[in-house]
mmCIF file with all atom_site columns, C-alpha atoms in Angstrom:
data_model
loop_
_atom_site.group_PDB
_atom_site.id
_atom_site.type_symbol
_atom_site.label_atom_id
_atom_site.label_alt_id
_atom_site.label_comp_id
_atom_site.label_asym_id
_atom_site.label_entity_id
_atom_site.label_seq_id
_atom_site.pdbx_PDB_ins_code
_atom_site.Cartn_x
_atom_site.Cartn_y
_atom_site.Cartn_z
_atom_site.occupancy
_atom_site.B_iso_or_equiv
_atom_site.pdbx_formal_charge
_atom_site.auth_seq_id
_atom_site.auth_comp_id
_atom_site.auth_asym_id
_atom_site.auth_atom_id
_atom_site.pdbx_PDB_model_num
ATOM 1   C CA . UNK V 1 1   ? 111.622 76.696 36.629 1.00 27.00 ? 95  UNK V CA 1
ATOM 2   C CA . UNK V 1 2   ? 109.785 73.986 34.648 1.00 32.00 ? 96  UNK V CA 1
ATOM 3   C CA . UNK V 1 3   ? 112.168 72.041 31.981 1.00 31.00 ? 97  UNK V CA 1
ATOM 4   C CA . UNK V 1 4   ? 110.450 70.726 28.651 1.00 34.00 ? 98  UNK V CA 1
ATOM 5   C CA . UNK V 1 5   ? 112.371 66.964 28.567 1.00 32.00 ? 99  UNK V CA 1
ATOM 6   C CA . UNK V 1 6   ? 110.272 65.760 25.817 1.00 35.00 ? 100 UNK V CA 1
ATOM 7   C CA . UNK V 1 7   ? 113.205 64.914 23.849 1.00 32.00 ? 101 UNK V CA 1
ATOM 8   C CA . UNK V 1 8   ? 114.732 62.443 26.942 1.00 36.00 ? 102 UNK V CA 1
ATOM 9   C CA . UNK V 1 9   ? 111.526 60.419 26.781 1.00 34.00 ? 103 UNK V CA 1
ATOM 10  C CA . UNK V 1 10  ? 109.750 60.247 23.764 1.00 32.00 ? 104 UNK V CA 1
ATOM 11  C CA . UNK V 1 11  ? 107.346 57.291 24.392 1.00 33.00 ? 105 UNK V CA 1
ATOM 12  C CA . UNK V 1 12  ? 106.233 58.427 27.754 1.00 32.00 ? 106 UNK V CA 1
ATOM 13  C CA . UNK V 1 13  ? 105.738 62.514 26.395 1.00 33.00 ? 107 UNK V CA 1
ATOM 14  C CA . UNK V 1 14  ? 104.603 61.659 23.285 1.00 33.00 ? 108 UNK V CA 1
ATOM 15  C CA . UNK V 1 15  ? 101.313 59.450 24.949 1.00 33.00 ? 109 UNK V CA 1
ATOM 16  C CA . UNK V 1 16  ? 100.748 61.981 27.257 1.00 34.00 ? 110 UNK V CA 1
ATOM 17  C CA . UNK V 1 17  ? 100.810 64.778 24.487 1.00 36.00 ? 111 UNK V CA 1
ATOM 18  C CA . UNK V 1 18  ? 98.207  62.425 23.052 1.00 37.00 ? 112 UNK V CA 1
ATOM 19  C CA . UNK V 1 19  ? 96.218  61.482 26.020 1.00 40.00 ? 113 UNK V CA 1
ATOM 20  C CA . UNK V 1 20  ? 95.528  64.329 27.425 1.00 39.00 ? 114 UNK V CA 1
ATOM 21  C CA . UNK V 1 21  ? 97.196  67.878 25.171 1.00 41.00 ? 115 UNK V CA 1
ATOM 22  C CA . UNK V 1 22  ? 99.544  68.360 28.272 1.00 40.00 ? 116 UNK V CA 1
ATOM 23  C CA . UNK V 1 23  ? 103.525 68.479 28.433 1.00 37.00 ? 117 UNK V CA 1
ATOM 24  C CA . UNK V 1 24  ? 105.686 66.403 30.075 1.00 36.00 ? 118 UNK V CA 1
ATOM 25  C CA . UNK V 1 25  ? 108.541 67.424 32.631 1.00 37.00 ? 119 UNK V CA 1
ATOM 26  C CA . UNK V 1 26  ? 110.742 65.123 34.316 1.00 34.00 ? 120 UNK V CA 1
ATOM 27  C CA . UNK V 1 27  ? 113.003 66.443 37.149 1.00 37.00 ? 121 UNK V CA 1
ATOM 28  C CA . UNK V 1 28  ? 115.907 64.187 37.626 1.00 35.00 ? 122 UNK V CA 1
ATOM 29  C CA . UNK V 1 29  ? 114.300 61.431 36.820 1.00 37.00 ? 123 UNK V CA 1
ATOM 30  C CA . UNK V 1 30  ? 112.497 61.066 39.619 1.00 41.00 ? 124 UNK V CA 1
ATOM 31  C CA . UNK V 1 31  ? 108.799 63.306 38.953 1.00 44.00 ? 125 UNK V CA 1
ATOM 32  C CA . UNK V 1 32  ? 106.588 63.853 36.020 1.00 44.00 ? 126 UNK V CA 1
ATOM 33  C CA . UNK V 1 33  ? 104.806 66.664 36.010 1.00 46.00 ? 127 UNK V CA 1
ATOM 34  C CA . UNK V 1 34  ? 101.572 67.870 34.183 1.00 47.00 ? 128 UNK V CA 1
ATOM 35  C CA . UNK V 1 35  ? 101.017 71.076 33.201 1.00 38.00 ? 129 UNK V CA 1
ATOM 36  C CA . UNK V 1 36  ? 98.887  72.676 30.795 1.00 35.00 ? 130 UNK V CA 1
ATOM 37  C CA . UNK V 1 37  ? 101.348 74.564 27.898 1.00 32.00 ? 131 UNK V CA 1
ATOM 38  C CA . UNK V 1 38  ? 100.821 78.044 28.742 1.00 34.00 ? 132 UNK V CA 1
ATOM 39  C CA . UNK V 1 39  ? 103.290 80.941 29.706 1.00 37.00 ? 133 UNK V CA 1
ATOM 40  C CA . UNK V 1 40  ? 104.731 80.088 33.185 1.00 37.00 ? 134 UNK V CA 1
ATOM 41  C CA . UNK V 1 41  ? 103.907 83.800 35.644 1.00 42.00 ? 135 UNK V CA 1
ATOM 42  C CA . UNK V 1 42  ? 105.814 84.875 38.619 1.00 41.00 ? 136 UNK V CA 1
ATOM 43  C CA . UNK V 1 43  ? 104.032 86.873 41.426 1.00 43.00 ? 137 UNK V CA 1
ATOM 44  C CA . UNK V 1 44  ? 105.768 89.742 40.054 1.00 40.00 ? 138 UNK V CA 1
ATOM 45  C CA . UNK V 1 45  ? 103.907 89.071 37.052 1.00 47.00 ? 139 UNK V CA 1
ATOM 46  C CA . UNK V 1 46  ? 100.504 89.158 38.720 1.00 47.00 ? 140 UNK V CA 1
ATOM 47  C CA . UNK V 1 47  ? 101.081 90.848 41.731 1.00 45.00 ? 141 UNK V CA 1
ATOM 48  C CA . UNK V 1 48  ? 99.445  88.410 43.858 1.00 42.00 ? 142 UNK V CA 1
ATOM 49  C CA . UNK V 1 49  ? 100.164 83.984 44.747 1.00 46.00 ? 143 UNK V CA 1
ATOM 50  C CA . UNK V 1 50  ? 96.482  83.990 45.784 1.00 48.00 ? 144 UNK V CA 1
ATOM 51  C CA . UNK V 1 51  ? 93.343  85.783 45.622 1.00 56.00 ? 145 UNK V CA 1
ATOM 52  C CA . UNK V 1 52  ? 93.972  87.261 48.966 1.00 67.00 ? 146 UNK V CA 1
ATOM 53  C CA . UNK V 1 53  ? 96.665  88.005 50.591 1.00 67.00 ? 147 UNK V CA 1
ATOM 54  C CA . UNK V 1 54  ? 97.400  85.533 53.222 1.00 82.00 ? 148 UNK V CA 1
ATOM 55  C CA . UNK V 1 55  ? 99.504  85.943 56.487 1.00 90.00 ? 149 UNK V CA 1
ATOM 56  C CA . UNK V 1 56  ? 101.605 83.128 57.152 1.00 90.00 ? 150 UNK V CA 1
ATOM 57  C CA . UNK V 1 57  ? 99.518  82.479 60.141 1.00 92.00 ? 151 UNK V CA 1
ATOM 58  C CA . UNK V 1 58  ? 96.522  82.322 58.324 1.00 93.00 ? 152 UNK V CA 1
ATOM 59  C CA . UNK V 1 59  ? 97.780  79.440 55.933 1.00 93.00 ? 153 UNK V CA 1
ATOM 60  C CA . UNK V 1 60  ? 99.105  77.241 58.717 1.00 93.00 ? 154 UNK V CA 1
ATOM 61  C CA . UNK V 1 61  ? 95.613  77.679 60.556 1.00 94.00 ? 155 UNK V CA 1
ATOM 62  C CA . UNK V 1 62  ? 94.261  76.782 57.197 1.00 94.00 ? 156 UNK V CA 1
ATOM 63  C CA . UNK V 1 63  ? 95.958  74.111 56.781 1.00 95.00 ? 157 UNK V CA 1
ATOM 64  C CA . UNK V 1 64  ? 95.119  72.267 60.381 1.00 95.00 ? 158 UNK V CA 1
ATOM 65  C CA . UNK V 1 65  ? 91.700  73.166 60.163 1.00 95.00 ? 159 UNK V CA 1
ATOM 66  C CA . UNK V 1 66  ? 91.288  71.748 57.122 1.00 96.00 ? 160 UNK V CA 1
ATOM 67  C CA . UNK V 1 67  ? 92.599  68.493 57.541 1.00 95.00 ? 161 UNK V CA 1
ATOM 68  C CA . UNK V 1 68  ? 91.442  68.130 61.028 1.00 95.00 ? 162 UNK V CA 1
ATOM 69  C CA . UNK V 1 69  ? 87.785  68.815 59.723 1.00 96.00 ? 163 UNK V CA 1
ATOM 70  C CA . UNK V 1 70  ? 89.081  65.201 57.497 1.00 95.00 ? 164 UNK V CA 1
ATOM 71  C CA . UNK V 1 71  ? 89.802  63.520 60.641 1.00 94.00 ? 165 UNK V CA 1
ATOM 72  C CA . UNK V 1 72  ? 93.004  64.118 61.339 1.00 93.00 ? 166 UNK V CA 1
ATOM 73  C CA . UNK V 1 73  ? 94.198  65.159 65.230 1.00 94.00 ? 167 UNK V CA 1
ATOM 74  C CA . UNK V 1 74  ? 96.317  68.441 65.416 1.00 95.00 ? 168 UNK V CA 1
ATOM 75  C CA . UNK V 1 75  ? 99.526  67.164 66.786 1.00 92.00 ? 169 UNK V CA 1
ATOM 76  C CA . UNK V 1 76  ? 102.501 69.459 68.009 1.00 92.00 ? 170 UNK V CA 1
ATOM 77  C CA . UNK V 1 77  ? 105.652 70.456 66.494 1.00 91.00 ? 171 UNK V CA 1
ATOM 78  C CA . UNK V 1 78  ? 108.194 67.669 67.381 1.00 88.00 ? 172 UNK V CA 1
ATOM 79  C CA . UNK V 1 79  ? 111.588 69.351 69.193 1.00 90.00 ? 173 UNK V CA 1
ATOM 80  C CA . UNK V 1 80  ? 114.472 70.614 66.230 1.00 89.00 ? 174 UNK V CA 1
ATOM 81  C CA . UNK V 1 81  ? 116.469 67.881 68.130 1.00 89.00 ? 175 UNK V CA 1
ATOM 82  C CA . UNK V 1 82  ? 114.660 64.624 67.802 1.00 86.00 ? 176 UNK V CA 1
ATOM 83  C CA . UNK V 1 83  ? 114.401 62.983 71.472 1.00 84.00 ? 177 UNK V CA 1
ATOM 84  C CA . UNK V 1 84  ? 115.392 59.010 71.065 1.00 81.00 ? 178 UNK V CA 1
ATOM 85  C CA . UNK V 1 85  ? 116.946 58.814 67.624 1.00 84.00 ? 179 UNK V CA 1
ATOM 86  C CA . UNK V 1 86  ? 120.670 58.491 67.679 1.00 85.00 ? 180 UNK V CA 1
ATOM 87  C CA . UNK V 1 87  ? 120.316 58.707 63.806 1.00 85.00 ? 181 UNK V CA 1
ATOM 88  C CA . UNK V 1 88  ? 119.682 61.950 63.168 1.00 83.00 ? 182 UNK V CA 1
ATOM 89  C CA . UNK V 1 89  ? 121.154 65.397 64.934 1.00 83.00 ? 183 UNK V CA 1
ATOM 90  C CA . UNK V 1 90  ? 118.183 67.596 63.634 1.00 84.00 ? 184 UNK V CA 1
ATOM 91  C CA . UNK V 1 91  ? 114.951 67.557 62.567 1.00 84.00 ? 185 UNK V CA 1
ATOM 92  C CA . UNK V 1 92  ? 115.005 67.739 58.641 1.00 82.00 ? 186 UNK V CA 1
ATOM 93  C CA . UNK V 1 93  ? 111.382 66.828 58.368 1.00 83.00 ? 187 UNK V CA 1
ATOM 94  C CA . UNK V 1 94  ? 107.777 66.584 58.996 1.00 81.00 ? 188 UNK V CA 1
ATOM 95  C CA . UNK V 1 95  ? 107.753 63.017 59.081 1.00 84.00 ? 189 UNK V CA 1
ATOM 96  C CA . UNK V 1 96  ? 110.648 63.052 61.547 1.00 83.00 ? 190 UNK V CA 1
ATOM 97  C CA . UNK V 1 97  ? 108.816 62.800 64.803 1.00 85.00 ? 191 UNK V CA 1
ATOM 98  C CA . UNK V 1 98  ? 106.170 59.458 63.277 1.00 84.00 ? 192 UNK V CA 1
ATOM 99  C CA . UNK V 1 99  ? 109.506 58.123 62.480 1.00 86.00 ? 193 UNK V CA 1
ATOM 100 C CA . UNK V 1 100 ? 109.373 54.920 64.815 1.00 83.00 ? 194 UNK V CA 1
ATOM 101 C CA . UNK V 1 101 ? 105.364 54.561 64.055 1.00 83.00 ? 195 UNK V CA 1
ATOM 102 C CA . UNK V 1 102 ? 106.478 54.499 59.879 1.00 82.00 ? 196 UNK V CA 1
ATOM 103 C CA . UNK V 1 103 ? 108.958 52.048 60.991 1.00 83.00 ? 197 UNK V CA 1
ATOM 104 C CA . UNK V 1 104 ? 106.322 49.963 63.164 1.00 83.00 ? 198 UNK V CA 1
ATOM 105 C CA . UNK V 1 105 ? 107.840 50.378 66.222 1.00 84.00 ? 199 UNK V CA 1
ATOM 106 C CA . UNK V 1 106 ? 105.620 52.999 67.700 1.00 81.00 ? 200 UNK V CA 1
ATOM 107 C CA . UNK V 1 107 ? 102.285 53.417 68.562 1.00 83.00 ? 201 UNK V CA 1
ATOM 108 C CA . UNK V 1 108 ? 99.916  56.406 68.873 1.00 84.00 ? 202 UNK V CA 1
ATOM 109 C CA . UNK V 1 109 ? 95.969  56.699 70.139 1.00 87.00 ? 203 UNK V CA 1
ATOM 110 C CA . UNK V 1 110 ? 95.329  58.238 66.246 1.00 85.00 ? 204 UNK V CA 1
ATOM 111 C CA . UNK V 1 111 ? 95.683  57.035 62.416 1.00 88.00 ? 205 UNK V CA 1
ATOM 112 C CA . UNK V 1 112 ? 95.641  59.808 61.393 1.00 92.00 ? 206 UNK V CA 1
ATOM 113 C CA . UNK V 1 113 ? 97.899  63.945 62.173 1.00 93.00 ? 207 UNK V CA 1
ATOM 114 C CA . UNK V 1 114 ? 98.212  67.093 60.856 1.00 94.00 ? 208 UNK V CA 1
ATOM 115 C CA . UNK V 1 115 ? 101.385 68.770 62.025 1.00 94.00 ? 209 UNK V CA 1
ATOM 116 C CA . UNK V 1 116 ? 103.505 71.953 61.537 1.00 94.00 ? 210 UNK V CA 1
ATOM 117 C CA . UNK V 1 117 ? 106.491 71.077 61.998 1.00 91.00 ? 211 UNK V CA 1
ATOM 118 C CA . UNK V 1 118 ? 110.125 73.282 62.938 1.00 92.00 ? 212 UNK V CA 1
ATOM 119 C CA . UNK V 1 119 ? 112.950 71.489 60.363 1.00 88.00 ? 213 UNK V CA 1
ATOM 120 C CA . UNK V 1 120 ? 116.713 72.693 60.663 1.00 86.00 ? 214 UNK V CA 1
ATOM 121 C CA . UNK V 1 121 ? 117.782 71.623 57.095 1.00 79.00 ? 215 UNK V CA 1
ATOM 122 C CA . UNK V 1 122 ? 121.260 70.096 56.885 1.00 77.00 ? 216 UNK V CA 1
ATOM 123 C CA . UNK V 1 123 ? 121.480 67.579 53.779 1.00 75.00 ? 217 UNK V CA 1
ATOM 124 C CA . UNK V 1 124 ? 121.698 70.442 51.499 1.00 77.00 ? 218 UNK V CA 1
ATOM 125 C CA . UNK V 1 125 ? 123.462 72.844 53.948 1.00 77.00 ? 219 UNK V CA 1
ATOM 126 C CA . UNK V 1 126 ? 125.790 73.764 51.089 1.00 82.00 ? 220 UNK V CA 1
ATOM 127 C CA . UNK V 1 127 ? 122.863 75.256 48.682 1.00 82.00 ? 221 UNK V CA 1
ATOM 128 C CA . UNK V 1 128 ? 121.582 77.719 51.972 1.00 79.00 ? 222 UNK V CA 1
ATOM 129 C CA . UNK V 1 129 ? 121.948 81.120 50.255 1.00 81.00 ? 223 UNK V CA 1
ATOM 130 C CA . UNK V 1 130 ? 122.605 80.252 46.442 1.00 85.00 ? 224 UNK V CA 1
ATOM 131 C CA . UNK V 1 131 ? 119.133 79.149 45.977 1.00 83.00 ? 225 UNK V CA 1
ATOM 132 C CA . UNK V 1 132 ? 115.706 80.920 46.909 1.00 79.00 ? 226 UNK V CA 1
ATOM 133 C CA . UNK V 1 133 ? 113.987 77.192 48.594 1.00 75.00 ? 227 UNK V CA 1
ATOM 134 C CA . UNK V 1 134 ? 117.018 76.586 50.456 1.00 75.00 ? 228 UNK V CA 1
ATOM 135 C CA . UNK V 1 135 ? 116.906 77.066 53.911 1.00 73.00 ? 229 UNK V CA 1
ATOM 136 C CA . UNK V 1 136 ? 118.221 76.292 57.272 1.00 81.00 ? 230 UNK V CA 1
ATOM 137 C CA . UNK V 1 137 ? 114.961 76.732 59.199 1.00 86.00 ? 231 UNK V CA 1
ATOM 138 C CA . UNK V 1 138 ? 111.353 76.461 58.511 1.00 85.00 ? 232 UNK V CA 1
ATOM 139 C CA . UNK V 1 139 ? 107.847 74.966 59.065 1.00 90.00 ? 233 UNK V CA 1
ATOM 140 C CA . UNK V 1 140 ? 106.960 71.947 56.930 1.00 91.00 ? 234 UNK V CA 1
ATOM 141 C CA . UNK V 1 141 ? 103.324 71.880 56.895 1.00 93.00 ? 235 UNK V CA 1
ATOM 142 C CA . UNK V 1 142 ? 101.836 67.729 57.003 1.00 93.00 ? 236 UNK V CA 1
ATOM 143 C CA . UNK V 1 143 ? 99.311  65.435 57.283 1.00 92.00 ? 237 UNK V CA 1
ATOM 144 C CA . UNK V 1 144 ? 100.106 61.406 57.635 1.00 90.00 ? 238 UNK V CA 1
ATOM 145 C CA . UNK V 1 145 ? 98.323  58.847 57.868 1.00 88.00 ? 239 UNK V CA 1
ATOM 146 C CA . UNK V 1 146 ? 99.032  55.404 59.853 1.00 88.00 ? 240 UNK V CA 1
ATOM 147 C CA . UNK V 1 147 ? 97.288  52.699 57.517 1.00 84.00 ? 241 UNK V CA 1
ATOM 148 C CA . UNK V 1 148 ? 93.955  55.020 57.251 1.00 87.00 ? 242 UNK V CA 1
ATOM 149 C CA . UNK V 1 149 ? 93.864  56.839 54.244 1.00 88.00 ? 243 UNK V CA 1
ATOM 150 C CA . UNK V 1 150 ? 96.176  56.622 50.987 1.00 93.00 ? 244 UNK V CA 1
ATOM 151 C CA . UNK V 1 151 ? 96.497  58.437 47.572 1.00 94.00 ? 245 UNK V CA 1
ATOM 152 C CA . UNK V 1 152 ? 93.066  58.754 46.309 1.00 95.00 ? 246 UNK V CA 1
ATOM 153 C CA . UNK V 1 153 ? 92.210  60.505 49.852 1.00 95.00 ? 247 UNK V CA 1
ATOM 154 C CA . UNK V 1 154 ? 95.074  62.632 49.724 1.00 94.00 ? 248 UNK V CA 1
ATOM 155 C CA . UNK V 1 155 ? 95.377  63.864 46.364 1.00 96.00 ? 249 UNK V CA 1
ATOM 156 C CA . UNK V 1 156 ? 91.289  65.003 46.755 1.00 97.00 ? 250 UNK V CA 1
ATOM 157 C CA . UNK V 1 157 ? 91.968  66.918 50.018 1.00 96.00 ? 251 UNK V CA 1
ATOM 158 C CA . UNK V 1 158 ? 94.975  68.395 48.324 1.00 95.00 ? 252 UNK V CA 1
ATOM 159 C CA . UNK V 1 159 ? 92.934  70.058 45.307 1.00 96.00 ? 253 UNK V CA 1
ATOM 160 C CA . UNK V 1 160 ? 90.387  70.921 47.214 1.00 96.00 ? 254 UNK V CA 1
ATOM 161 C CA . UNK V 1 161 ? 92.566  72.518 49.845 1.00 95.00 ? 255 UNK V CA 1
ATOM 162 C CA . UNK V 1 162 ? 94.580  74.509 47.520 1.00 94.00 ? 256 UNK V CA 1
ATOM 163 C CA . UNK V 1 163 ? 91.673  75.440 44.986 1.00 94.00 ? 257 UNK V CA 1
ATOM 164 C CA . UNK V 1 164 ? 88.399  75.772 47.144 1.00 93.00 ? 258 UNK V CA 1
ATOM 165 C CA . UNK V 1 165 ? 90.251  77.069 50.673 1.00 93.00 ? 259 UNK V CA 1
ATOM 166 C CA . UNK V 1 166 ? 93.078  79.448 49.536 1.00 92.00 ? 260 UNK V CA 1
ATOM 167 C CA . UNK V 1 167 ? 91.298  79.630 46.008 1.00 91.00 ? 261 UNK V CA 1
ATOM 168 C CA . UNK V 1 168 ? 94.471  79.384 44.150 1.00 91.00 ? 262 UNK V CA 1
ATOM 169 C CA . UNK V 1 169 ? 93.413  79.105 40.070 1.00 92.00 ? 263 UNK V CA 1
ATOM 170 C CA . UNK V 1 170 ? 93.559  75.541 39.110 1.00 93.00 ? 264 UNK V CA 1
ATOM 171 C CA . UNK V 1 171 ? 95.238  77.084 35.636 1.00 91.00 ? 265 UNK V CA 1
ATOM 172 C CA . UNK V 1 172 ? 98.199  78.019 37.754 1.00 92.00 ? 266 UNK V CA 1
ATOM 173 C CA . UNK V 1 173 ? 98.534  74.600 39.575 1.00 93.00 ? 267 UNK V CA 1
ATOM 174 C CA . UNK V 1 174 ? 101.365 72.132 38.657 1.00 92.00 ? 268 UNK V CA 1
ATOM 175 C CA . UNK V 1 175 ? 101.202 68.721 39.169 1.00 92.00 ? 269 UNK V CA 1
ATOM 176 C CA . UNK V 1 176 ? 103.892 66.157 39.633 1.00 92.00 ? 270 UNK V CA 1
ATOM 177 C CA . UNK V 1 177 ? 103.836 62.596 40.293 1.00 93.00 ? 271 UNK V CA 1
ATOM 178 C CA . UNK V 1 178 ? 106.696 59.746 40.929 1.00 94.00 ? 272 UNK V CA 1
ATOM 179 C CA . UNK V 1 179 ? 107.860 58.555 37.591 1.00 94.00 ? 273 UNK V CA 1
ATOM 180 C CA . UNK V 1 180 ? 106.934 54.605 38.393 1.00 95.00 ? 274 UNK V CA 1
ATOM 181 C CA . UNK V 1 181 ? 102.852 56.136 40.485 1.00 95.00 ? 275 UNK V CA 1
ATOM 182 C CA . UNK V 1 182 ? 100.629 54.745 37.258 1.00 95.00 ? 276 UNK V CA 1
ATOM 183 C CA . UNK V 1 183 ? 98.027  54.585 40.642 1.00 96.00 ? 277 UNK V CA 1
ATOM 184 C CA . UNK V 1 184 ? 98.432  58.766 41.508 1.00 95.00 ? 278 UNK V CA 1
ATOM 185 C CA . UNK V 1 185 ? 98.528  59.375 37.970 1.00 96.00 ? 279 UNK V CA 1
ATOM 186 C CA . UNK V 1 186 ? 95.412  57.804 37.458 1.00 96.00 ? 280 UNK V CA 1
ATOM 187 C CA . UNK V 1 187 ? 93.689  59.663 40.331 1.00 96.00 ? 281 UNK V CA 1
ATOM 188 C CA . UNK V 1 188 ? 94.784  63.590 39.187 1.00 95.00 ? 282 UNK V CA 1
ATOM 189 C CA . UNK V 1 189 ? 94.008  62.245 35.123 1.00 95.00 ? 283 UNK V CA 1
ATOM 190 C CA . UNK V 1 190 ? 90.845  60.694 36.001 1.00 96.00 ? 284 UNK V CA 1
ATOM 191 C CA . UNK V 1 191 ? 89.030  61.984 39.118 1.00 95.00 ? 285 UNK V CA 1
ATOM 192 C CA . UNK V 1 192 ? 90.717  65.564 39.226 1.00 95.00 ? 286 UNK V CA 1
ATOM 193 C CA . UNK V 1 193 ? 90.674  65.780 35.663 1.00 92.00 ? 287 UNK V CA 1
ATOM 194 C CA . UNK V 1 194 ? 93.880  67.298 35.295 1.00 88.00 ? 288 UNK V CA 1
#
C-alpha cells in the first residue's frame, strides 16, 4: 500500500514533482519513496511477480551467485540463537551474526558476504497473523560489506540484480530512500535514472 503524503510535506513533494514528474511517499517519517504515478497492480492483477516463475530456491541461488560474482564470499546461515550475545534471545536479522565486526570488535578473513540468513521475528510478535509481511520465521536474504563497498556499489548491484537477473520491469519497481540520504538519492536520480 503506497500513501500519497504530498499534503504533510509540501516543499520536499512539490521539488520532486518538479524535478523529476514523480510522487512523493513518506512512510512514518522515516523513507521517501519514488515512484512513477501510475495505477499500483497486484499479482492477481497480472498473474505473475516476474517474468518467470521462480522457485524460492532459485531466487536465493540467484541471489548468492550474483553477489558473489561482485566479490562477495558465500557465508552460512548464523544459528536462530545467536552464540556469544547475551543481548539478544533470537536471531531477528541478517546482520545479526556481523554484529561484533559492525561494532569493531570482530574480525573476519573477508570485507565483503552474502548470506541467507534463518530470523525468528520477535519485536513485532504481536502483528504475526494480522498482517501478510509479518512473520515468525524466515530467510532474510544479504550482502554487507566491512569498509569495502558503500551506496553507489550497492544501489547498482541492486537494479541490476532485480531488473537484468530476475527481469522484474523497472515500471513496477519502487524506490525508497532514508528521508535525511541526499547521497542515495542522488545515486537512483542520477546514475539509475529513476
Amino acid at each position: 500500500l503506497v500513501r500519497d503524503f504530498d499534503n504533510k510535506s509540501p516543499t520536499y513533494a512539490q521539488r520532486l514533482k518538479s524535478d523529476t514528474g514523480h510522487k512523493t511517499s513518506l512512510a512514518c517519517g522515516q523513507e521517501r519513496a519514488l515512484y512513477r504515478a501510475r495505477p499500483i497492480q497486484t499479482a492477481l492483477d497480472t498473474g505473475l511477480f516476474m517474468p518467470k516463475p521462480f522457485t524460492v530456491a532459485e531466487i536465493r541461488e540467484s541471489f548468492l551467485a550474483f553477489f558473489a560474482e561482485k566479490g562477495c564470499v558465500r557465508y552460512p546461515s548464523g544459528s536462530l540463537v545467536p552464540e556469544n550475545d547475551p543481548t539478544t534471545l533470537f536471531t531477528v536479522a541478517g546482520m545479526s551474526q556481523f554484529k561484533d565486526m559492525f561494532l569493531g570488535r570482530g574480525t573476519h578473513p573477508f570485507t565483503r558476504a552474502t548470506t541467507v540468513q534463518k530470523c525468528i521475528r520477535t519485536n513485532d510478535i504481536m502483528n504475526v497473523g494480522r498482517t501478510a509481511r509479518h512473520h515468525t520465521f524466515f530467510e532474510m536474504l544479504g550482502n554487507f560489506s566491512f569498509n569495502d563497498y558503500f551506496k553507489k556499489e550497492v544501489i547498482h548491484w541492486a537494479w541490476e540484480f532485480l531488473t537484468q537477473r530476475l527481469q522484474l520491469d523497472p515500471e513496477r519497481l519502487s524506490i525508497s530512500v532514508h528521508q535525511i540520504d541526499g547521497e542515495a538519492y542522488r545515486i537512483w536520480r542520477e546514475d539509475i535514472g529513476i
